[in-house]
Coordinates of N, CA and C and ligand atoms in Angstrom, one line a residue:
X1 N 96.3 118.8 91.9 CA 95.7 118.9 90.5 C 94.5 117.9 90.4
X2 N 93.2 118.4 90.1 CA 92.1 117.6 89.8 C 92.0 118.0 88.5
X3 N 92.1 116.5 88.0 CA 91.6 116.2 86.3 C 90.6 115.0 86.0
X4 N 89.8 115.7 84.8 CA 88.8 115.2 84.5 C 89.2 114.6 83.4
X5 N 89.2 113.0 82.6 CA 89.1 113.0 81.8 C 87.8 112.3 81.1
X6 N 87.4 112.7 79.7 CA 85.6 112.5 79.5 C 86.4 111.7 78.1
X7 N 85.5 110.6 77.6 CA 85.7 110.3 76.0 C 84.6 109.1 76.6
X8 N 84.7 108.4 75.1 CA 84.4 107.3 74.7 C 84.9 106.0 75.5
X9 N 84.6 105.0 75.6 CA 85.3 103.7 75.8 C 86.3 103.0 74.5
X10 N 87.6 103.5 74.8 CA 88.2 102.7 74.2 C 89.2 104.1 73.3
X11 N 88.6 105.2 74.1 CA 89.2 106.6 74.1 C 91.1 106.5 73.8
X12 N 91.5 105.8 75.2 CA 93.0 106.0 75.2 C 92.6 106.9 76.8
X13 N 91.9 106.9 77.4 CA 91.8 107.9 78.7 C 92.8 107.1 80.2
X14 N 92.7 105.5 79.8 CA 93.2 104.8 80.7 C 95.3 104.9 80.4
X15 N 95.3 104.7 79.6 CA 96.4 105.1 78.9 C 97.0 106.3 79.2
X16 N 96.7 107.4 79.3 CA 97.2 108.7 79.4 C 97.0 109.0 80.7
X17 N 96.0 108.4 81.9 CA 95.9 108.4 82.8 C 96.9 107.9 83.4
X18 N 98.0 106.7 83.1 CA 98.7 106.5 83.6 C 100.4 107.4 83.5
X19 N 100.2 107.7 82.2 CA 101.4 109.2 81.9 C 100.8 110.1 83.2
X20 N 99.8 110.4 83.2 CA 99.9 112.1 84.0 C 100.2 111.8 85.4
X21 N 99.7 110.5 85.9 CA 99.6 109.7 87.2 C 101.1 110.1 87.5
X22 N 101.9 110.0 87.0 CA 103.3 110.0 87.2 C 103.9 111.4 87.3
X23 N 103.4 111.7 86.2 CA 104.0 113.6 86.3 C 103.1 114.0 87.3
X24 N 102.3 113.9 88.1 CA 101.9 114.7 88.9 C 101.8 114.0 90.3
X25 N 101.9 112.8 90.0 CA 102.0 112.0 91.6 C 100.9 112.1 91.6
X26 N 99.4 111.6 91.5 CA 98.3 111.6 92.3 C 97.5 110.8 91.2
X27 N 96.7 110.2 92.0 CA 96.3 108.8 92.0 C 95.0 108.9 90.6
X28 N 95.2 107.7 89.8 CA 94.0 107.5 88.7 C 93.2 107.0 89.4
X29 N 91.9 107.1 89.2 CA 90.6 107.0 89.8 C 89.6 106.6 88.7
X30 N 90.0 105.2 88.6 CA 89.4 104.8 87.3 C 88.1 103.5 88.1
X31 N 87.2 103.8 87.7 CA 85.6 103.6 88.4 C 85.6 101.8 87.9
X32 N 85.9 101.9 86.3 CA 85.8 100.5 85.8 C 87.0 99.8 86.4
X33 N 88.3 100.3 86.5 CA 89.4 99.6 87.3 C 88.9 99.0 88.7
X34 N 88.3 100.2 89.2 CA 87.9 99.6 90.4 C 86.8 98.4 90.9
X35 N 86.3 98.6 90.2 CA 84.8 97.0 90.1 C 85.6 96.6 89.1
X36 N 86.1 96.1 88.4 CA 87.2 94.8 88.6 C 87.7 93.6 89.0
X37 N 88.0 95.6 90.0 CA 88.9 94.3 91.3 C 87.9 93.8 92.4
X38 N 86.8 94.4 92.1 CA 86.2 93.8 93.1 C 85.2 92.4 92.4
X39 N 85.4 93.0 91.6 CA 84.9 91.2 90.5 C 85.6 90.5 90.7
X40 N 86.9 90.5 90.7 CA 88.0 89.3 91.2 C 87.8 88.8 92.2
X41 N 88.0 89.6 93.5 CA 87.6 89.6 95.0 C 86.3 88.8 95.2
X42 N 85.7 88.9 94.3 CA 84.0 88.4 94.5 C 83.2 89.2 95.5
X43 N 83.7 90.2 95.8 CA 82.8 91.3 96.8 C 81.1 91.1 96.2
X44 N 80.5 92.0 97.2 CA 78.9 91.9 97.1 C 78.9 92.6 96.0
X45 N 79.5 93.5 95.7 CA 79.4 95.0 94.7 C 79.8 94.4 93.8
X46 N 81.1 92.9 93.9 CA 81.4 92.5 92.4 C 80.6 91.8 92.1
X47 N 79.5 90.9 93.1 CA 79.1 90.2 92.5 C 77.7 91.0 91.6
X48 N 77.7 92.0 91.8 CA 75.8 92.9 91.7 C 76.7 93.7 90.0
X49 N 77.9 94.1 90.4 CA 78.3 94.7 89.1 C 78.3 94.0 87.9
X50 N 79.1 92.7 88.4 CA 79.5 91.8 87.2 C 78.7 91.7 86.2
X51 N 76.9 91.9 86.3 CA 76.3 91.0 85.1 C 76.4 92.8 84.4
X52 N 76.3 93.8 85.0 CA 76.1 95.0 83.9 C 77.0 95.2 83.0
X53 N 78.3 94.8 83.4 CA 79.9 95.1 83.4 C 79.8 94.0 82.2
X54 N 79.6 93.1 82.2 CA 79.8 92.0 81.3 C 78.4 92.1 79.8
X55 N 77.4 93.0 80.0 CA 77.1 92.8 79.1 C 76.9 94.6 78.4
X56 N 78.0 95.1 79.3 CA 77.9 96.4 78.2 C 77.4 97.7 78.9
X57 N 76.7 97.2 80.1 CA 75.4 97.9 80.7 C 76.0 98.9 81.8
X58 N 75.3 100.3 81.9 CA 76.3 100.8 83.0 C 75.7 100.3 84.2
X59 N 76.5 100.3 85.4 CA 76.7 99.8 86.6 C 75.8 101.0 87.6
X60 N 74.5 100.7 88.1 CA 73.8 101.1 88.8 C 74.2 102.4 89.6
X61 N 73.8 103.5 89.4 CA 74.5 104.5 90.3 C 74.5 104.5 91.4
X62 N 73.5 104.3 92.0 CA 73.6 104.0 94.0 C 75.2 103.1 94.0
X63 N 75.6 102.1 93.4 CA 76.8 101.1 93.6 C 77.8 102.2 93.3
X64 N 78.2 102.9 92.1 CA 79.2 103.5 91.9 C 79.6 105.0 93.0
X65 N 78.2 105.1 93.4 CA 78.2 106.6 94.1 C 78.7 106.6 95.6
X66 N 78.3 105.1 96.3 CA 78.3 103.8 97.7 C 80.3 104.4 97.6
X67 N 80.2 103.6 96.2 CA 82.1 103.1 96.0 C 82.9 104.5 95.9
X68 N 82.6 105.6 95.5 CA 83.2 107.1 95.2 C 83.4 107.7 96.6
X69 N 81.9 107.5 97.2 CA 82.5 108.3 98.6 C 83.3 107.3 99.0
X70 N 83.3 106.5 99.1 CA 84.6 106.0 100.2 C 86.1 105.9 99.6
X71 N 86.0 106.4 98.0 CA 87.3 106.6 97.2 C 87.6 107.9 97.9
X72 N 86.9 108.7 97.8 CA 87.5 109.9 97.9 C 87.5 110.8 98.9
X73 N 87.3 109.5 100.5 CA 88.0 109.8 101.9 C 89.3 109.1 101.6
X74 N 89.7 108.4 101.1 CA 91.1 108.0 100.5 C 92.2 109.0 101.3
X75 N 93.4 108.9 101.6 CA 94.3 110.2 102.2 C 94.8 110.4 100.4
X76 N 95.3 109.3 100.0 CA 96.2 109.6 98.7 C 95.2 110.5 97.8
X77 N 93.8 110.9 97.9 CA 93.2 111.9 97.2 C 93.1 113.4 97.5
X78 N 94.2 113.6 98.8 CA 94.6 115.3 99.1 C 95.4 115.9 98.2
X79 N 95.6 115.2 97.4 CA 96.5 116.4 96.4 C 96.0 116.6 95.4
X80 N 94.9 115.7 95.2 CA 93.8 115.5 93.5 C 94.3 114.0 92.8
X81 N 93.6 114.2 91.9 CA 93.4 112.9 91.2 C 93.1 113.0 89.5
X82 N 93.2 111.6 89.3 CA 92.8 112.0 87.8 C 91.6 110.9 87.8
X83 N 90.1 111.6 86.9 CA 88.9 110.9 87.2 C 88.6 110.2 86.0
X84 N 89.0 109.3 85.9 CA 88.6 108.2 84.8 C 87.5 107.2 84.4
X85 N 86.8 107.4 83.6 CA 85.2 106.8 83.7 C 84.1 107.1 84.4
X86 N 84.9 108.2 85.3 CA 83.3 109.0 86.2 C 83.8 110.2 85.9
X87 N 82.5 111.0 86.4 CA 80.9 110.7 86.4 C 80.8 110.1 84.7
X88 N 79.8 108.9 84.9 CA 79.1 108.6 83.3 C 78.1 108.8 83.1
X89 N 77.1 109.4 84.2 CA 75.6 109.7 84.0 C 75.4 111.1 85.0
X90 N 74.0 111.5 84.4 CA 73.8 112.5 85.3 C 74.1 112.4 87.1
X91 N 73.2 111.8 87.3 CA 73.4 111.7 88.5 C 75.1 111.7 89.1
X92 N 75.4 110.9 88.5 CA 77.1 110.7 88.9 C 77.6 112.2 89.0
X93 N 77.5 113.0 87.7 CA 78.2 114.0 87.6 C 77.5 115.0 88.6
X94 N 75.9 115.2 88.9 CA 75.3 116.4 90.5 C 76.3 115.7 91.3
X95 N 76.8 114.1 91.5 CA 77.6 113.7 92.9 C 78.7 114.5 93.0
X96 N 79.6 114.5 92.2 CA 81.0 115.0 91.9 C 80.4 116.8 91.9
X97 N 79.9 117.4 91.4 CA 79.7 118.6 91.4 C 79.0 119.2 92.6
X98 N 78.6 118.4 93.8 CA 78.3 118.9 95.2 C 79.2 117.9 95.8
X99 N 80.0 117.2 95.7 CA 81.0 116.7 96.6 C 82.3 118.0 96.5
X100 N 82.3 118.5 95.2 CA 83.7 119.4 95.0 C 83.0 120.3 95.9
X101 N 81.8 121.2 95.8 CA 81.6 122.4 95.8 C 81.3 122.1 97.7
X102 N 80.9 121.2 98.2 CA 80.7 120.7 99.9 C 82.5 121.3 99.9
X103 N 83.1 120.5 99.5 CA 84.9 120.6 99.7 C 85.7 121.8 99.6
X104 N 85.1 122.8 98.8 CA 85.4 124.1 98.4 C 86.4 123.5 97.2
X105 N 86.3 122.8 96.4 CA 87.2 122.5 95.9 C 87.3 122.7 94.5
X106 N 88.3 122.7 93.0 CA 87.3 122.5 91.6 C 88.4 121.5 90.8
X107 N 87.7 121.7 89.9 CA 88.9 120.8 88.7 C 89.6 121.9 88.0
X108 N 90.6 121.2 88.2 CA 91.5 122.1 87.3 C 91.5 121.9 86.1
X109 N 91.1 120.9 85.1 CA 91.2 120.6 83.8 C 90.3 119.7 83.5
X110 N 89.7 119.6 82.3 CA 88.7 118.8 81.8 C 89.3 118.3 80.3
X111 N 89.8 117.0 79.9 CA 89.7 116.6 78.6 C 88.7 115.8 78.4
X112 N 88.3 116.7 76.8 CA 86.8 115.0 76.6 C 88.0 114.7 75.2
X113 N 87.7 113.5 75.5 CA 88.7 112.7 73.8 C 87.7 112.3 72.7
X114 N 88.2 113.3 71.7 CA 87.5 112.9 71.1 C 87.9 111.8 70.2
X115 N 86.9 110.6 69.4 CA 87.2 110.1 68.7 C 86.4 109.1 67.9
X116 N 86.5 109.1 66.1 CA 85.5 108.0 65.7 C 85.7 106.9 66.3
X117 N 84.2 106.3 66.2 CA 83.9 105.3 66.6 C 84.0 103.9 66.2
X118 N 84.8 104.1 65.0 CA 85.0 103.2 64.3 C 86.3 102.8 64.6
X119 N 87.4 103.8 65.1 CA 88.6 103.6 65.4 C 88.8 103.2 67.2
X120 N 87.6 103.6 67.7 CA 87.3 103.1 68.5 C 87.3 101.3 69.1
X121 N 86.4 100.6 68.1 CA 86.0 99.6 68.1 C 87.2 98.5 67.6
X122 N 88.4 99.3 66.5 CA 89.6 98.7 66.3 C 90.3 98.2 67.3
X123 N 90.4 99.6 68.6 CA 91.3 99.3 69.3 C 90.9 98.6 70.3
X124 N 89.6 98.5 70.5 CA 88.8 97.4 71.4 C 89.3 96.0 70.8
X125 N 89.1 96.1 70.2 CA 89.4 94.7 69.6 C 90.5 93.9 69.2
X126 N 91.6 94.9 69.2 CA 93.1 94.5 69.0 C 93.3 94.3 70.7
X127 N 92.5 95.6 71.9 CA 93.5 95.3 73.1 C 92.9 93.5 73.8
X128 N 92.0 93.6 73.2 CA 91.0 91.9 73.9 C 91.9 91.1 73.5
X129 N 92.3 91.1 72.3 CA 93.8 89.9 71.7 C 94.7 90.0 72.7
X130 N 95.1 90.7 73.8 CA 96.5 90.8 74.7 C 95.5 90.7 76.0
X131 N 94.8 91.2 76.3 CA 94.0 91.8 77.9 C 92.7 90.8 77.8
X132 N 92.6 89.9 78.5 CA 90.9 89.3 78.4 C 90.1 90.0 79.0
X133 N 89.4 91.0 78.6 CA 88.1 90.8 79.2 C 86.9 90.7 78.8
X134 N 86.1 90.6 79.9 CA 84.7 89.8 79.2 C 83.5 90.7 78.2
X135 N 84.3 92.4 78.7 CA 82.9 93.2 77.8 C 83.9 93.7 76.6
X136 N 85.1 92.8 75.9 CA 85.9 93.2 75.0 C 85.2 92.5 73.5
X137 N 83.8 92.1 73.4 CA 83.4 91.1 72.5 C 82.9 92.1 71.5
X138 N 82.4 92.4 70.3 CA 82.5 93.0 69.2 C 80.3 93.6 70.0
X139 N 79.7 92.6 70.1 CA 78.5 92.7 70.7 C 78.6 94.1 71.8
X140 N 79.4 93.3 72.5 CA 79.0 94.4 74.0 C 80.1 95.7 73.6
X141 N 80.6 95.2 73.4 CA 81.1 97.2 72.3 C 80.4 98.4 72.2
X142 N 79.4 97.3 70.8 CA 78.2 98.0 70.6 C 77.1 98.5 71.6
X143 N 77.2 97.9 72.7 CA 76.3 98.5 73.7 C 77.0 99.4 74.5
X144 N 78.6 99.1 74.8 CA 79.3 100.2 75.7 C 78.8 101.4 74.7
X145 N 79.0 101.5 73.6 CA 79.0 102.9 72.6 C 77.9 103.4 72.9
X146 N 76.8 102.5 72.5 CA 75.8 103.2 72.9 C 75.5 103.9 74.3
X147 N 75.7 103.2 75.1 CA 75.5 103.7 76.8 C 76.4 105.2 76.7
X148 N 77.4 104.8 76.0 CA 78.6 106.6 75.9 C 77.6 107.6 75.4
X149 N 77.2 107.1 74.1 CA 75.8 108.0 73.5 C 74.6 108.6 74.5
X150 N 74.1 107.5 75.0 CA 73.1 107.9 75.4 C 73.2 108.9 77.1
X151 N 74.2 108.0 77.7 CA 74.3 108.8 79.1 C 75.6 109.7 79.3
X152 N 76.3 108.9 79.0 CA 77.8 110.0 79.3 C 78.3 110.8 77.9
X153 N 77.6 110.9 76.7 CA 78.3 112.4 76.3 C 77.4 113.9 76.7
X154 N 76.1 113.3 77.2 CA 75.3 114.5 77.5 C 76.3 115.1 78.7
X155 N 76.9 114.3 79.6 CA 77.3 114.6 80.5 C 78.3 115.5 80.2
X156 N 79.0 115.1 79.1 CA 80.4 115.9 78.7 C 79.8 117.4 78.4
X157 N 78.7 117.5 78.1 CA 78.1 119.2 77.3 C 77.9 119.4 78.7
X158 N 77.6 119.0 79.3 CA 76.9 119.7 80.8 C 78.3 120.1 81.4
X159 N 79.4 119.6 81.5 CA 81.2 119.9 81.6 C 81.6 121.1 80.9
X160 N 81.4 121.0 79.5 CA 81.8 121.7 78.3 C 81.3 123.6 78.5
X161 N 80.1 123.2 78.9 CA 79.5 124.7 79.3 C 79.6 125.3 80.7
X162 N 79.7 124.7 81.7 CA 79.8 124.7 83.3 C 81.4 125.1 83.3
X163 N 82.1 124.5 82.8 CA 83.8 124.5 82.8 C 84.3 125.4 81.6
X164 N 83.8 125.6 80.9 CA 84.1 126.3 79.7 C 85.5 126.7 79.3
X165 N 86.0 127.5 80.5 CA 87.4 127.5 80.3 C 88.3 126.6 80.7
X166 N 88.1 125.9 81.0 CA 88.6 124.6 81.4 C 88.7 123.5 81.0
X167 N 87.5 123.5 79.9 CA 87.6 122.3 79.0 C 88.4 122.3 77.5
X168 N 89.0 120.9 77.5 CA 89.6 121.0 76.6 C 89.2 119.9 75.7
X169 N 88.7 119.9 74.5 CA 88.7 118.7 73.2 C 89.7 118.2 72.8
X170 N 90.2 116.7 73.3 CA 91.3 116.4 72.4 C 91.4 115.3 71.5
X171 N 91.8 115.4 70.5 CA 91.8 114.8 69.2 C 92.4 113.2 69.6
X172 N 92.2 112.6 70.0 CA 92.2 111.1 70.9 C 92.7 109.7 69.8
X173 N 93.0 110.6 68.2 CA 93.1 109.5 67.4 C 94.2 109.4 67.2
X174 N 95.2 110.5 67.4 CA 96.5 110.4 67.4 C 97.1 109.5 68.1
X175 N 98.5 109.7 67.7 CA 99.7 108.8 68.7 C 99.5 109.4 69.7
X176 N 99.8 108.0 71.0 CA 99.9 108.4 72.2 C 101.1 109.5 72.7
X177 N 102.0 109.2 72.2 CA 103.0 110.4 72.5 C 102.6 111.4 72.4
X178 N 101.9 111.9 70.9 CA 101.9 113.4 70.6 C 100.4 113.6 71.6
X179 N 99.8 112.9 71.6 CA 98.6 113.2 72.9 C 98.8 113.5 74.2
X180 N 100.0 112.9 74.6 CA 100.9 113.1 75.8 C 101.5 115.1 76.0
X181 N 102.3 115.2 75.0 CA 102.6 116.2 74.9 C 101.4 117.4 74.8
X182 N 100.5 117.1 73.8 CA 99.2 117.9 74.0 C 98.5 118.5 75.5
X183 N 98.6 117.2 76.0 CA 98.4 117.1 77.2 C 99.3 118.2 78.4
X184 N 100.7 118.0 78.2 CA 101.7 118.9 79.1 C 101.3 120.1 78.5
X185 N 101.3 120.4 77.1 CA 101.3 122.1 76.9 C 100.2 122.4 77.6
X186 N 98.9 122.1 77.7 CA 97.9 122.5 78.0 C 98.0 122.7 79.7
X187 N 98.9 121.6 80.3 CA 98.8 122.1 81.3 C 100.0 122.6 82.0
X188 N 100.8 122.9 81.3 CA 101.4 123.9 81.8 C 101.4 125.0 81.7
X189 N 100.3 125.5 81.3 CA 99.3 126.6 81.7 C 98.1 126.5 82.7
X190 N 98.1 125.7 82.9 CA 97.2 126.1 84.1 C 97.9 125.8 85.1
X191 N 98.9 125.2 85.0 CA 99.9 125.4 86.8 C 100.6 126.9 87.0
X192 N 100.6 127.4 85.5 CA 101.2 129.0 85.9 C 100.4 130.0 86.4
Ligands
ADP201 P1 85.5 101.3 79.1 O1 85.5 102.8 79.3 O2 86.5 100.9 78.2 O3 84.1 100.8 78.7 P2 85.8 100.9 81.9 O4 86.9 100.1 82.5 O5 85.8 102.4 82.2 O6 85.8 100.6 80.4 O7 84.4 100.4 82.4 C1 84.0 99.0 82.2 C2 82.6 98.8 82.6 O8 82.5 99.1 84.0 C3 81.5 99.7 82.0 O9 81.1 99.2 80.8 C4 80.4 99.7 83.1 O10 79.7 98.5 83.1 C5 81.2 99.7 84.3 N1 81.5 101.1 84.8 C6 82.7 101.7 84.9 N2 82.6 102.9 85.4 C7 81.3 103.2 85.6 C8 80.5 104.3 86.0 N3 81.1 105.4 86.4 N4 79.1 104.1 86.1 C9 78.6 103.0 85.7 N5 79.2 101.9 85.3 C10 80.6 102.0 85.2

């Protein structure tokens, strides 16, 4: 099962990513998880990512694209994956759409989450109180949103039309439970 999920920062996509990880056994592939950990590590990549990462900015695509191919010679990505925070820009998304199509491969599902942005910015701000991190400040919010605006929702219409039957809008402001379940109905139709 290859799944896409598309939203906002601060969506709930990381969240739900970890529900489906489980029902389907196959690995989240979350782009921001991954430079991270390499920020921790102090890798070359963490150290080149860290200043974009920290002030909101998206992370150069040659670095993200460098770090994908070698995600997804991975063995644990033969059975699919769930794609969390990529593609965020054009480019990212041609990668992923001639890496599948090189593979013979497709997605099986597309959610973009939808959700105000104002409810957005709440939950940014409540998870920084439990989670430190450094682009959780009310400032660089405002610039993740924007970067969502400006590079990765175009990306989602370029999904929305290309995938059409495949894509699904989900309403991202609800309880996580009842998002969860949204989630199963929808795909347990496409495993039939
Ligand atoms: P969020 O979606 O909540 O902003 P992420 O954990 O997905 O958080 O990403 C955190 C930061 O990592 C982003 O603001 C950006 O700097 C960087 N990043 C993550 N994924 C990508 C990507 N695919 N392309 C460019 N930058 C990325």
């Amino acid at each position: 099962m290859r799944i896409l999920l598309l939203g906002p920062p601060g969506g709930g996509k990381g969240t739900q990513s970890k529900f489906l990880m489980e029902k389907f056994n196959i690995p989240q592939i979350s782009t921001g998880d991954m430079l991270r950990a390499h920020v921790k590590k102090n890798t070359e990549l963490g150290k080149k990512a860290k200043e974009f990462m920290n002030k909101g900015e998206l992370v150069t695509d040659s670095l993200i694209l460098d770090m994908m191919e070698v995600r997804f010679k991975d063995n644990d990505c033969k059975n699919g994956y769930i794609l969390d925070g990529f593609p965020r820009t054009f480019p990212q998304s041609e990668f992923l759409l001639t890496f599948l199509e090189q593979n013979k491969l497709s997605l099986d599902i597309i959610f973009d989450f939808k959700i105000d942005f104002r409810i957005v910015q709440e939950r940014i701000m409540e998870r920084s109180k439990l989670q430190k991190r450094s682009d959780d400040s009310i400032d660089v919010i405002k610039v993740r949103l924007d970067k969502y605006i400006q590079e990765t929702y175009p990306v989602s219409q370029v999904f929305g039309s290309k995938f059409a039957d495949k894509y699904k809008v989900i309403d991202a402001s609800k309880q996580i439970l009842e998002i969860q379940k949204e989630l199963m109905k929808i795909l347990k139709k496409v495993e039939n």
